[in-house]
Amino acid sequence: MIVTTTNGVEGRKITDYRGIVVGEAIMGANIFRDFFAQITDVVGGRSGAYESKLQDARDTALNELEQRAAALGANAVVGVDLDYEVVGESMLMVSASGTAVVLD
């Protein structure tokens, strides 16, 4: 499955549009990660716990996007957009959307 943020794939022709597909993931950070992230924020630096959680959420959303595109018979998703939102005080939502297509 080709997944790209561009509107097409160089050297390939889109032969069919199968529809818009979306993958979403909502992840909660536990209290220990919150505590250590606050310490990191106080002393400076990057929060590895939150970066890891963000990566997990992004991977989950993209995997779901690919599965939904495959279910429609697509072999690629073009025009992919990733959106990030904080839900409540410790929940992170990642949404990936794009157009499922068939490439030649």
XYZ file of N, CA, C and O in Angstrom:
416
model
N 0.862 -1.177 0.000
C 0.000 0.000 0.000
C 0.903 1.233 0.000
O 1.733 1.396 0.893
N 0.705 2.096 -0.984
C 1.424 3.375 -1.029
C 0.567 4.406 -0.301
O -0.620 4.541 -0.591
N 1.167 5.105 0.641
C 0.477 6.162 1.387
C 1.317 7.426 1.238
O 2.493 7.431 1.597
N 0.708 8.470 0.692
C 1.466 9.684 0.428
C 0.633 10.942 0.682
O -0.593 10.919 0.549
N 1.320 12.004 1.035
C 0.638 13.281 1.250
C 0.410 14.022 -0.064
O -0.343 14.992 -0.097
N 1.031 13.562 -1.126
C 0.869 14.213 -2.425
C -0.435 13.766 -3.074
O -1.051 12.792 -2.661
N -0.848 14.471 -4.127
C -2.112 14.166 -4.803
C -1.993 13.063 -5.844
O -2.971 12.730 -6.502
N -0.820 12.542 -6.018
C -0.594 11.467 -6.974
C 0.713 10.783 -6.648
O 1.414 11.160 -5.704
N 1.042 9.775 -7.446
C 2.292 9.038 -7.276
C 3.052 9.154 -8.585
O 2.539 8.761 -9.650
N 4.249 9.707 -8.511
C 5.042 9.951 -9.713
C 5.241 8.656 -10.507
O 5.577 7.614 -9.951
N 4.965 8.742 -11.804
C 5.141 7.602 -12.689
C 3.984 6.614 -12.678
O 4.025 5.610 -13.377
N 2.960 6.882 -11.880
C 1.798 5.985 -11.794
C 0.541 6.797 -12.090
O 0.441 7.968 -11.726
N -0.418 6.156 -12.741
C -1.672 6.820 -13.070
C -2.772 6.312 -12.146
O -2.882 5.109 -11.901
N -3.588 7.235 -11.649
C -4.750 6.848 -10.851
C -5.833 6.395 -11.821
O -6.260 7.155 -12.688
N -6.256 5.134 -11.665
C -7.261 4.584 -12.576
C -8.658 4.538 -11.964
O -9.637 4.404 -12.685
N -8.733 4.646 -10.626
C -10.039 4.615 -9.979
C -9.945 5.257 -8.601
O -8.954 5.079 -7.888
N -10.974 6.007 -8.264
C -11.084 6.612 -6.933
C -12.085 5.791 -6.135
O -13.213 5.596 -6.575
N -11.684 5.311 -4.950
C -12.539 4.449 -4.146
C -13.215 5.172 -2.984
O -14.072 4.611 -2.329
N -12.794 6.400 -2.699
C -13.448 7.168 -1.649
C -12.498 7.644 -0.572
O -11.322 7.288 -0.539
N -13.032 8.464 0.296
C -12.257 9.010 1.403
C -12.168 7.958 2.509
O -13.154 7.291 2.829
N -10.975 7.817 3.061
C -10.764 6.891 4.174
C -10.156 7.655 5.344
O -9.425 8.629 5.151
N -10.489 7.208 6.539
C -10.005 7.868 7.750
C -9.556 6.805 8.744
O -10.201 5.773 8.897
N -8.456 7.074 9.408
C -7.998 6.242 10.514
C -7.819 7.137 11.721
O -7.327 8.265 11.595
N -8.256 6.667 12.883
C -8.173 7.487 14.087
C -7.604 6.670 15.233
O -7.789 5.455 15.294
N -6.948 7.367 16.125
C -6.443 6.732 17.346
C -6.533 7.736 18.475
O -6.155 8.897 18.315
N -7.065 7.280 19.602
C -7.085 8.105 20.799
C -6.289 7.356 21.850
O -6.590 6.203 22.165
N -5.254 8.002 22.335
C -4.359 7.375 23.300
C -4.353 8.180 24.588
O -4.327 9.411 24.550
N -4.337 7.495 25.696
C -4.227 8.144 26.997
C -2.822 7.975 27.531
O -2.207 6.925 27.379
N -2.311 9.001 28.147
C -1.001 8.924 28.803
C -1.266 8.659 30.274
O -2.089 9.318 30.894
N -0.556 7.686 30.836
C -0.834 7.347 32.230
C -0.196 8.346 33.201
O 0.601 9.200 32.814
N -0.518 8.220 34.457
C -0.101 9.196 35.466
C 1.414 9.258 35.615
O 1.987 10.319 35.856
N 2.108 8.125 35.471
C 3.568 8.134 35.607
C 4.223 8.879 34.453
O 5.172 9.637 34.642
N 3.706 8.681 33.243
C 4.241 9.430 32.100
C 3.988 10.921 32.294
O 4.834 11.741 31.992
N 2.787 11.276 32.771
C 2.479 12.683 33.023
C 3.464 13.278 34.027
O 3.963 14.380 33.841
N 3.738 12.538 35.090
C 4.645 13.021 36.128
C 6.042 13.254 35.564
O 6.636 14.314 35.755
N 6.582 12.260 34.849
C 7.933 12.403 34.301
C 7.993 13.454 33.194
O 8.995 14.137 33.026
N 6.907 13.605 32.448
C 6.866 14.650 31.414
C 6.918 16.026 32.063
O 7.560 16.939 31.556
N 6.246 16.187 33.217
C 6.285 17.466 33.923
C 7.691 17.771 34.416
O 8.151 18.908 34.357
N 8.392 16.760 34.896
C 9.779 16.958 35.329
C 10.641 17.389 34.146
O 11.431 18.317 34.238
N 10.460 16.722 33.023
C 11.217 17.078 31.820
C 10.912 18.513 31.408
O 11.808 19.259 31.020
N 9.639 18.902 31.505
C 9.259 20.266 31.143
C 9.929 21.283 32.059
O 10.306 22.360 31.622
N 10.069 20.945 33.342
C 10.677 21.868 34.295
C 12.169 22.024 34.036
O 12.703 23.121 34.036
N 12.874 20.912 33.793
C 14.322 20.961 33.605
C 14.705 21.172 32.144
O 15.867 21.367 31.833
N 13.741 21.133 31.259
C 14.009 21.339 29.835
C 14.245 20.021 29.128
O 14.384 18.982 29.745
N 14.281 20.072 27.828
C 14.516 18.870 27.043
C 13.242 18.334 26.438
O 12.176 18.916 26.544
N 13.380 17.171 25.834
C 12.256 16.541 25.151
C 11.622 15.503 26.057
O 12.297 14.874 26.858
N 10.336 15.315 25.892
C 9.612 14.326 26.676
C 9.510 13.029 25.873
O 8.656 12.895 24.999
N 10.393 12.096 26.169
C 10.420 10.820 25.457
C 9.133 10.039 25.607
O 8.693 9.348 24.689
N 8.506 10.128 26.789
C 7.260 9.395 27.029
C 6.166 9.882 26.085
O 5.452 9.077 25.485
N 6.025 11.193 25.939
C 4.992 11.727 25.059
C 5.342 11.529 23.589
O 4.465 11.290 22.769
N 6.622 11.620 23.246
C 7.015 11.375 21.863
C 6.697 9.941 21.463
O 6.218 9.690 20.357
N 6.929 9.010 22.364
C 6.629 7.604 22.102
C 5.123 7.396 21.944
O 4.669 6.678 21.042
N 4.336 8.020 22.806
C 2.882 7.908 22.745
C 2.364 8.509 21.441
O 1.460 7.962 20.809
N 2.929 9.626 21.036
C 2.540 10.275 19.787
C 2.844 9.375 18.597
O 2.019 9.226 17.683
N 4.005 8.748 18.595
C 4.383 7.827 17.513
C 3.422 6.643 17.457
O 2.984 6.239 16.381
N 3.071 6.089 18.621
C 2.126 4.972 18.672
C 0.773 5.368 18.078
O 0.173 4.611 17.304
N 0.286 6.542 18.445
C -1.007 7.014 17.955
C -0.965 7.236 16.442
O -1.894 6.858 15.718
N 0.114 7.820 15.952
C 0.248 8.075 14.512
C 0.301 6.754 13.740
O -0.376 6.587 12.721
N 1.076 5.789 14.244
C 1.171 4.484 13.587
C -0.188 3.784 13.555
O -0.574 3.203 12.542
N -0.917 3.847 14.657
C -2.239 3.220 14.734
C -3.195 3.851 13.734
O -3.923 3.151 13.010
N -3.217 5.184 13.666
C -4.111 5.882 12.738
C -3.771 5.550 11.288
O -4.671 5.295 10.470
N -2.491 5.516 10.951
C -2.093 5.207 9.572
C -2.377 3.750 9.222
O -2.793 3.453 8.094
N -2.175 2.842 10.162
C -2.490 1.436 9.907
C -3.985 1.247 9.658
O -4.390 0.499 8.759
N -4.799 1.922 10.446
C -6.246 1.843 10.264
C -6.642 2.424 8.908
O -7.501 1.870 8.210
N -6.026 3.527 8.520
C -6.270 4.141 7.212
C -5.970 3.144 6.091
O -6.773 2.968 5.174
N -4.834 2.471 6.172
C -4.447 1.489 5.156
C -5.432 0.324 5.103
O -5.799 -0.129 4.010
N -5.858 -0.165 6.257
C -6.802 -1.281 6.290
C -8.131 -0.906 5.644
O -8.716 -1.699 4.893
N -8.599 0.295 5.917
C -9.865 0.734 5.325
C -9.736 0.921 3.817
O -10.666 0.633 3.063
N -8.592 1.408 3.364
C -8.367 1.564 1.921
C -8.310 0.193 1.245
O -8.909 -0.011 0.189
N -7.620 -0.743 1.869
C -7.524 -2.098 1.306
C -8.904 -2.748 1.226
O -9.208 -3.455 0.256
N -9.745 -2.504 2.222
C -11.101 -3.059 2.223
C -11.924 -2.532 1.052
O -12.868 -3.192 0.602
N -11.556 -1.361 0.544
C -12.246 -0.780 -0.620
C -11.612 -1.218 -1.938
O -12.033 -0.795 -3.013
N -10.565 -2.043 -1.864
C -9.895 -2.514 -3.072
C -8.840 -1.561 -3.593
O -8.388 -1.698 -4.734
N -8.437 -0.602 -2.793
C -7.420 0.373 -3.211
C -6.015 -0.195 -2.995
O -5.812 -1.072 -2.154
N -5.064 0.323 -3.755
C -3.672 -0.049 -3.528
C -2.819 1.162 -3.158
O -1.603 1.078 -3.081
N -3.480 2.302 -2.922
C -2.776 3.503 -2.493
C -3.752 4.465 -1.827
O -4.966 4.384 -2.041
N -3.205 5.360 -1.021
C -3.973 6.457 -0.441
C -3.192 7.734 -0.729
O -2.015 7.837 -0.381
N -3.843 8.677 -1.380
C -3.181 9.937 -1.735
C -3.801 11.091 -0.951
O -4.906 10.979 -0.419
N -3.070 12.201 -0.899
C -3.574 13.389 -0.224
C -3.748 13.204 1.270
O -4.639 13.795 1.876
N -2.882 12.400 1.884
C -3.028 12.090 3.308
C -2.735 13.326 4.154
O -1.765 14.055 3.924
N -3.609 13.540 5.135
C -3.466 14.649 6.077
C -3.512 14.065 7.485
O -4.370 13.232 7.790
N -2.583 14.489 8.327
C -2.557 14.067 9.725
C -2.971 15.240 10.604
O -2.450 16.344 10.451
N -3.909 14.976 11.505
C -4.356 16.003 12.445
C -4.149 15.488 13.860
O -4.369 14.304 14.142
N -3.760 16.394 14.742
C -3.504 16.059 16.145
C -4.387 16.934 17.027
O -4.489 18.134 16.798
N -5.011 16.323 18.019
C -5.851 17.061 18.957
C -5.632 16.513 20.356
O -5.422 15.315 20.533
N -5.713 17.394 21.339
C -5.697 16.975 22.732
C -7.147 16.878 23.189
O -7.929 17.798 22.989
N -7.495 15.747 23.777
C -8.846 15.512 24.263
C -8.765 15.421 25.779
O -8.044 14.571 26.311
N -9.471 16.297 26.460
C -9.371 16.326 27.923
C -8.003 16.824 28.342
O -7.395 17.650 27.666
N -7.509 16.293 29.438
C -6.210 16.745 29.934
C -5.069 15.797 29.590
O -3.914 16.197 29.622
N -5.387 14.544 29.285
C -4.290 13.608 29.055
C -4.567 12.621 27.927
O -3.961 11.566 27.863
N -5.480 12.957 27.034
C -5.773 12.089 25.894
C -5.299 12.777 24.619
O -5.449 13.987 24.460
N -4.761 11.988 23.729
C -4.272 12.499 22.459
C -5.017 11.789 21.338
O -5.114 10.565 21.339
N -5.541 12.568 20.389
C -6.209 11.982 19.233
C -5.420 12.325 17.978
O -5.050 13.478 17.759
N -5.147 11.305 17.183
C -4.506 11.487 15.887
C -5.475 10.962 14.838
O -6.001 9.862 14.963
N -5.700 11.770 13.822
C -6.596 11.399 12.736
C -5.817 11.481 11.418
O -5.137 12.473 11.159
N -5.909 10.424 10.624
C -5.275 10.407 9.306
C -6.383 10.228 8.274
O -7.204 9.317 8.393
N -6.422 11.093 7.271
C -7.447 10.984 6.233
C -6.805 11.149 4.860
O -5.764 11.788 4.723
N -7.428 10.543 3.869
C -6.928 10.639 2.509
C -7.911 10.013 1.547
O -9.010 9.592 1.945
N -7.530 9.937 0.281
C -8.382 9.353 -0.749
C -7.810 8.012 -1.171
O -6.656 7.928 -1.611
N -8.629 6.967 -1.038
C -8.232 5.634 -1.472
C -8.353 5.564 -2.990
O -9.375 5.931 -3.551
N -7.285 5.102 -3.640
C -7.255 5.042 -5.100
C -6.652 3.721 -5.576
O -6.009 3.012 -4.822
N -6.887 3.460 -6.848
C -6.228 2.327 -7.518
C -5.241 2.912 -8.500
O -5.596 3.759 -9.328
N -3.993 2.480 -8.393
C -2.951 2.917 -9.321
C -2.709 1.836 -10.355
O -2.886 0.650 -10.082
N -2.312 2.268 -11.581
C -1.987 1.268 -12.616
C -0.717 0.541 -12.285
O 0.045 0.852 -11.447
